[in-house]
PDB file of C-alpha atoms in Angstrom:
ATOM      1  CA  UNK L  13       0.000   0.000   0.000  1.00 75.00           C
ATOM      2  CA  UNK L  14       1.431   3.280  -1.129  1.00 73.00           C
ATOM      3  CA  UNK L  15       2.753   6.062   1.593  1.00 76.00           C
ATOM      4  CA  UNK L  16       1.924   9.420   1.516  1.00 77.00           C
ATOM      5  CA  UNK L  17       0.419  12.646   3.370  1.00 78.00           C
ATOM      6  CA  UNK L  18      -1.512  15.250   1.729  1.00 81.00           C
ATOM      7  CA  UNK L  19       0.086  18.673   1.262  1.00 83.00           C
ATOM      8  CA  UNK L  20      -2.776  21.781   1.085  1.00 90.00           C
ATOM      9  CA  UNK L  21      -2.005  24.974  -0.089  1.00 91.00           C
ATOM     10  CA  UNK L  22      -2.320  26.307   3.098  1.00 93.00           C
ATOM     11  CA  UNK L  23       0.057  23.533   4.864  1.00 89.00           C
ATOM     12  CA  UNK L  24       2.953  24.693   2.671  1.00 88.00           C
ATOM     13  CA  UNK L  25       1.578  28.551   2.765  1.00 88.00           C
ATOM     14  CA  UNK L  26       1.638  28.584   7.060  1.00 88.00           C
ATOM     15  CA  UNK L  27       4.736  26.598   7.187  1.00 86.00           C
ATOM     16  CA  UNK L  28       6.856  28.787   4.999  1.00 83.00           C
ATOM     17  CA  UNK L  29       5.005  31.826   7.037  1.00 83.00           C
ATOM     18  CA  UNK L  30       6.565  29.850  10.115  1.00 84.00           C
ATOM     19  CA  UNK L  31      10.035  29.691   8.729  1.00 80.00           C
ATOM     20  CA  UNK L  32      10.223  33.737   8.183  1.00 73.00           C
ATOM     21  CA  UNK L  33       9.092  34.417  12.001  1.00 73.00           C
ATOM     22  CA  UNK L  34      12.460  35.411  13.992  1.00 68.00           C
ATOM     23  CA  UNK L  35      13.733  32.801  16.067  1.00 66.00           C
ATOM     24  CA  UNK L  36      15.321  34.398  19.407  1.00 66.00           C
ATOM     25  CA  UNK L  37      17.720  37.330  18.225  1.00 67.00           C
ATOM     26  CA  UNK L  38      17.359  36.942  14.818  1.00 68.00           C
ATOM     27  CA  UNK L  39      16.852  35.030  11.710  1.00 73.00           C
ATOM     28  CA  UNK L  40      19.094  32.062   9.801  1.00 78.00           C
ATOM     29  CA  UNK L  41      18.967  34.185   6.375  1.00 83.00           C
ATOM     30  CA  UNK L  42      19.377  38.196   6.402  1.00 83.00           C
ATOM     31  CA  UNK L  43      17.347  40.357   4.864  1.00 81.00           C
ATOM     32  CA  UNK L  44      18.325  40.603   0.946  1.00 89.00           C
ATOM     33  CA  UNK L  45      19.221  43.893   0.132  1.00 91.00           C
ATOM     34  CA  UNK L  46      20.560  46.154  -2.974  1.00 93.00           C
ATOM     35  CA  UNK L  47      23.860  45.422  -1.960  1.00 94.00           C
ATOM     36  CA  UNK L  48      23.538  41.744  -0.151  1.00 94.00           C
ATOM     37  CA  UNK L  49      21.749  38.512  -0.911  1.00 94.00           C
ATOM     38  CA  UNK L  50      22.343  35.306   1.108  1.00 94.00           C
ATOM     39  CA  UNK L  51      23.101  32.107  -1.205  1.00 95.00           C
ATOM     40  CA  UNK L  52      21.821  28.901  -0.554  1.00 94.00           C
ATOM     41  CA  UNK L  53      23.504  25.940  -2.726  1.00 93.00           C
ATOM     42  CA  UNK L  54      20.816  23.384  -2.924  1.00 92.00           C
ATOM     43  CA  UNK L  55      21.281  19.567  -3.099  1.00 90.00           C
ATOM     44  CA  UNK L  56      18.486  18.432  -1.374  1.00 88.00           C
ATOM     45  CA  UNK L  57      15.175  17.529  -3.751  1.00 88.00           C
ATOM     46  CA  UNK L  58      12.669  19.609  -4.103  1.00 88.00           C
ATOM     47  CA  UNK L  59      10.041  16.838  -4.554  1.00 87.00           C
ATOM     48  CA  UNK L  60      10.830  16.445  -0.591  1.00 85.00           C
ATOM     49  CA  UNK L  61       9.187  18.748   1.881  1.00 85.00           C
ATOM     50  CA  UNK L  62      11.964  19.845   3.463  1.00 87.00           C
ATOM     51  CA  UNK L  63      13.630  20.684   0.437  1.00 89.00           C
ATOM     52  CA  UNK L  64      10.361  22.247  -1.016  1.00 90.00           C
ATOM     53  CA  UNK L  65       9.543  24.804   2.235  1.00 89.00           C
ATOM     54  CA  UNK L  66      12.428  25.014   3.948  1.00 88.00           C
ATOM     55  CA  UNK L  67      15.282  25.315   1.227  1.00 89.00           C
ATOM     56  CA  UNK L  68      13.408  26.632  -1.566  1.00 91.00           C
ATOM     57  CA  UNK L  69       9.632  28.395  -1.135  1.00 90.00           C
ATOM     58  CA  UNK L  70      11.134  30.262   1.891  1.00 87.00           C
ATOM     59  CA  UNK L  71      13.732  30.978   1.094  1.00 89.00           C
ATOM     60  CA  UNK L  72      12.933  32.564  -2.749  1.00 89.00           C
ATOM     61  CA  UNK L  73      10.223  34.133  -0.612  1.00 86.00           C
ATOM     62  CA  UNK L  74      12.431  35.996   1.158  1.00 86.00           C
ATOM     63  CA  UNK L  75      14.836  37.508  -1.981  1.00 91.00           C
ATOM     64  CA  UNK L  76      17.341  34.448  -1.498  1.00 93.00           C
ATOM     65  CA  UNK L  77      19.423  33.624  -4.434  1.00 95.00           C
ATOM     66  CA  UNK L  78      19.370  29.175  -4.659  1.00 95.00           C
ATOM     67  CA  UNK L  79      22.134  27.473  -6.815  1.00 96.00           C
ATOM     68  CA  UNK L  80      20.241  23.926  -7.395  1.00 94.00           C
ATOM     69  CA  UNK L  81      22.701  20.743  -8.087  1.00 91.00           C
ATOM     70  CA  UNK L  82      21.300  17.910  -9.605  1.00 88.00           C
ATOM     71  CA  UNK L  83      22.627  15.750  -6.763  1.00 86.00           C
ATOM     72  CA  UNK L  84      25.435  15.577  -4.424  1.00 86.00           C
ATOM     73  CA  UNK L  85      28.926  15.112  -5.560  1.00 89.00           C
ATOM     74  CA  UNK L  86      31.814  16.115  -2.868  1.00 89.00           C
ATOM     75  CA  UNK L  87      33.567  18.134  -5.769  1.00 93.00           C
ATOM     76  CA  UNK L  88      30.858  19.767  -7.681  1.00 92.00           C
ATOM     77  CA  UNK L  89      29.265  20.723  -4.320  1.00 90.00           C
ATOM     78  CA  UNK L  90      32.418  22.460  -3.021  1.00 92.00           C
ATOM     79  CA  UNK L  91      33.333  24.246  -6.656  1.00 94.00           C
ATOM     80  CA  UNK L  92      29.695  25.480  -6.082  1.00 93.00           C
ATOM     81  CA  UNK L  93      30.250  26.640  -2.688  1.00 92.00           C
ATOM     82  CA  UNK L  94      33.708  28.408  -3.889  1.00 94.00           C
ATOM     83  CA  UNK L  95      31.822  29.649  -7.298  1.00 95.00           C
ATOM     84  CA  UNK L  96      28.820  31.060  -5.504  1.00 95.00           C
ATOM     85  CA  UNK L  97      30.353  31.772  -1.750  1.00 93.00           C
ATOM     86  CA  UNK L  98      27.151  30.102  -0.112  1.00 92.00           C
ATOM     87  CA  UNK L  99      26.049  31.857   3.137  1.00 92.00           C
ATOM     88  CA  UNK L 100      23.550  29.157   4.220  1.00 90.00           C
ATOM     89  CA  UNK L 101      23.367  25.286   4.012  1.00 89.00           C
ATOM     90  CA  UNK L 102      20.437  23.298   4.464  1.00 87.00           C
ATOM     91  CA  UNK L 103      21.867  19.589   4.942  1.00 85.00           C
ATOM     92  CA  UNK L 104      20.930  15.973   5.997  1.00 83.00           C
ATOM     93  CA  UNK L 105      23.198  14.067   8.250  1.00 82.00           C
ATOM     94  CA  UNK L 106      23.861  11.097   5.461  1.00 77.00           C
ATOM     95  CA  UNK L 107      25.227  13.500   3.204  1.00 72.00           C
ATOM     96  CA  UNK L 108      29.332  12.725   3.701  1.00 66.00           C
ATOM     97  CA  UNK L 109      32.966  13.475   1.909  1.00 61.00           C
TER      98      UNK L 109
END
């Protein structure tokens, strides 16, 4: 029998609404600016839910600029992270060099 939870439009709305709220003193990601944008390097998938609210609709909600990967390759993932000087990394503990 097949897995799966059901995803409204106001599930994903309210918890990227969540994500934006400041957490103690301030915020993971700063606010994007003329002159500053944080940079999130993305290997996680998007088909995921934590890759869809918390590394991508909140983030593009909030100005951020998201370098997608196709997967996760030690090199490619650290030319991108030199290329694109990343600011913020959403990762998974499995993920290993």
């Amino acid at each position: 029998m097949p897995k799966g939870v059901e995803l409204t439009h106001v599930n994903i709305v309210s918890n990227s609404e969540m994500l934006a709220v400041k957490a103690g003193h301030g915020t993971v990601v700063l606010p994007t600016t003329d002159t500053y944008q944080d940079v999130l390097p993305c290997v996680l998938p998007f088909f995921h839910i934590y890759g869809l609210t918390v590394t991508m609709i909140s983030k593009l909600q909030l100005g951020c600029k998201l370098v997608t990967l196709p997967n996760f390759r030690p090199d490619t993932f650290l030319n991108a992270l030199a290329e694109h000087k990343g600011t913020v990394l959403h990762l998974v503990p499995p993920i290993k060099f």
